[in-house]
Short mmCIF file of C-alpha atoms in Angstrom, two decimals:
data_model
loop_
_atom_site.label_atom_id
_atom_site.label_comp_id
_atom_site.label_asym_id
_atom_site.label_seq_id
_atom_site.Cartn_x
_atom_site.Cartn_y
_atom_site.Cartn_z
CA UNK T 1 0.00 0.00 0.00
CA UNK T 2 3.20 2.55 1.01
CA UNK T 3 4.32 2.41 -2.96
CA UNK T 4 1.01 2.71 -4.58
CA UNK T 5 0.57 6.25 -2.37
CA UNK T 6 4.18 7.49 -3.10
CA UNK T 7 3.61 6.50 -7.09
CA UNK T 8 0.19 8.42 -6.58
CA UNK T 9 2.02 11.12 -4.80
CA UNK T 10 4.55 11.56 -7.67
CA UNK T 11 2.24 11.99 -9.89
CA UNK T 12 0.40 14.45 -8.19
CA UNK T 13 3.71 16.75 -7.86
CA UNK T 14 4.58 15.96 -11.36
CA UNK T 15 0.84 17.45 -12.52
CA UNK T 16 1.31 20.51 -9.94
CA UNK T 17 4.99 21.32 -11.32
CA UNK T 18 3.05 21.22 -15.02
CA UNK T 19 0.41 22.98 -14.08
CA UNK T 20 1.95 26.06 -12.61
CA UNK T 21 4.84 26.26 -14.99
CA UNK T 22 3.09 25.31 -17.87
CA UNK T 23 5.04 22.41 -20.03
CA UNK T 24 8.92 23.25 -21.31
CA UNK T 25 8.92 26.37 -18.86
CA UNK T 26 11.43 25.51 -15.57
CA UNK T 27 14.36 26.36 -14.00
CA UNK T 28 16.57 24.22 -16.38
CA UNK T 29 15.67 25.53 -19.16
CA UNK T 30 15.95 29.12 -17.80
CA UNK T 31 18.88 28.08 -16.95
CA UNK T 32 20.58 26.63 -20.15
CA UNK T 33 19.45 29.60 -22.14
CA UNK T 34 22.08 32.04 -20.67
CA UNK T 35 26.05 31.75 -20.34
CA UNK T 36 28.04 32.55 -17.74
CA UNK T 37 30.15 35.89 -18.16
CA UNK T 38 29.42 39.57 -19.26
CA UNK T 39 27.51 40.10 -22.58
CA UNK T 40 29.90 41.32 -25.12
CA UNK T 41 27.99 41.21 -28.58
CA UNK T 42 24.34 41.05 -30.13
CA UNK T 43 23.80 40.51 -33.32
CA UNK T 44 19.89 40.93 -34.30
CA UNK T 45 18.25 39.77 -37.04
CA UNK T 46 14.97 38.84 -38.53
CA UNK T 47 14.41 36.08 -36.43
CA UNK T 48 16.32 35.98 -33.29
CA UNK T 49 19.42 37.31 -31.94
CA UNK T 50 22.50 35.72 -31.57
CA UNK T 51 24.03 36.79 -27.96
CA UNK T 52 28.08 36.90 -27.37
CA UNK T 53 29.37 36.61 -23.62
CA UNK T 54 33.07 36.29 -23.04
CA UNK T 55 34.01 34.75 -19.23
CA UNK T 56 37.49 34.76 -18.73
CA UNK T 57 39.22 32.84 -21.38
CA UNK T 58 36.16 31.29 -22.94
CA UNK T 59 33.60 32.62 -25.29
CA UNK T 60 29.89 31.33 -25.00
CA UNK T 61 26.83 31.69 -27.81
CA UNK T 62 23.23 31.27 -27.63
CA UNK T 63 20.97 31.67 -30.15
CA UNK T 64 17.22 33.27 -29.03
CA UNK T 65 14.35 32.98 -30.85
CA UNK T 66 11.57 36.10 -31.51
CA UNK T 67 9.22 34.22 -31.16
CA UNK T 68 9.16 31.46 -28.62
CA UNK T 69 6.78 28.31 -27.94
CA UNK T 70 6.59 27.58 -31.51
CA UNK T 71 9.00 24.49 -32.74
CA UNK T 72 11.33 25.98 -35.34
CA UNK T 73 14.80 24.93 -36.76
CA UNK T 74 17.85 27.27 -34.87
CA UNK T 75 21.45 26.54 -35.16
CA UNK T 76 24.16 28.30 -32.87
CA UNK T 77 28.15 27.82 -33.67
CA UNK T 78 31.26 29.97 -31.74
CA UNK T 79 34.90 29.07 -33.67
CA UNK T 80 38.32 30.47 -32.27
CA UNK T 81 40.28 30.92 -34.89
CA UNK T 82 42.32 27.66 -35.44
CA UNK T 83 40.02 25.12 -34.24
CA UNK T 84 36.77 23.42 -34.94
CA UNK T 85 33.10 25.46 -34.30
CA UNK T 86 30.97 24.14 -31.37
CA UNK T 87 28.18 24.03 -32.78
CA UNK T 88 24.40 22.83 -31.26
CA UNK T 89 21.26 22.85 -34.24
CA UNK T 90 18.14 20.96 -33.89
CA UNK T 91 14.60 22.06 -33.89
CA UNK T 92 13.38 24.27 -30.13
CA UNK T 93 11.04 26.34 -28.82
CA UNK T 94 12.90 29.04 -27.54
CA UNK T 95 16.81 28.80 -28.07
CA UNK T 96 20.06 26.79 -29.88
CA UNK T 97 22.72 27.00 -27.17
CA UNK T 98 24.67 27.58 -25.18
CA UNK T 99 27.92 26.41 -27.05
CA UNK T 100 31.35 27.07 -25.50
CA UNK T 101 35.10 27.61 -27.12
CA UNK T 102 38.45 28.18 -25.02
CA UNK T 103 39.24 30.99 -26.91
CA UNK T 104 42.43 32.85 -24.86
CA UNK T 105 44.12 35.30 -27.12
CA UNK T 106 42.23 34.26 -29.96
CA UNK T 107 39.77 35.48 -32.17
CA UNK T 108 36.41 33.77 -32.37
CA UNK T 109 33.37 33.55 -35.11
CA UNK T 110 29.75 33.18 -34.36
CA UNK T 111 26.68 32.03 -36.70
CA UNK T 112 23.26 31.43 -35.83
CA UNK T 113 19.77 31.23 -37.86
CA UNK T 114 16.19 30.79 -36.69
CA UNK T 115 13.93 29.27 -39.14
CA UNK T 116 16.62 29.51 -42.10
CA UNK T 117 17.57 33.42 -41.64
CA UNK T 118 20.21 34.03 -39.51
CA UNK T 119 23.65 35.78 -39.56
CA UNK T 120 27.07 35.54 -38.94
CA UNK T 121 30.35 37.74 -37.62
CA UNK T 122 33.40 38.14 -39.00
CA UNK T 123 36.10 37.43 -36.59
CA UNK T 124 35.55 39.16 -33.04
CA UNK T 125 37.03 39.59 -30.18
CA UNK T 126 40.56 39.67 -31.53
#
């Protein structure tokens, strides 16, 4: 009888948590949608907004849709200059990101697109 009313119990949280926070809102995802560090760039465009932060030697990106809640296809990527682009795409409701590049004393690109506009820097941060 004890498992059957924590099972029940579970639920019943689970439904609350839903309820008041209404279905992909939470902490996590609050969370995961900003980078650590001072914002150093924005770069706007029809869609979204690509957002630059720079903590100590390592250069984050997140892409951020206009409009959130609706499933769309975004793409994020952050390159210092002689090594590979993290990059994170997929279809989300709200943002592509955060990616992260150890970027000391080097100069880094970013790219990002919300439902196939987007935009891209030339080399920053140099």
């Amino acid at each position: 009888m004890r498992r059957r009313v924590t099972g029940v119990l579970a639920v019943a949280v689970a439904a609350a948590l839903l309820t008041v926070g209404g279905p992909g809102v939470g902490a996590a995802d609050a969370a995961a949608a900003s980078c650590a560090g001072t914002r150093v760039k924005t770069y706007g465009f029809a869609t979204g907004e690509v957002r630059v932060h720079r903590n100590g030697s390592y250069v984050c990106a997140t892409t951020v849709a206009k409009r959130s809640g609706v499933r769309q296809q975004m793409r994020v990527s952050v390159q210092a200059r002689g090594s590979r682009a993290a990059v994170d795409s997929g279809t989300y409701t709200r943002h592509a990101g955060p990616v992260t590049v150890y970027a000391k004393a080097r100069c880094v690109r970013v790219e990002g697109s919300v439902a196939g506009r987007g935009t891209a820097s030339g080399w920053i941060l140099c």
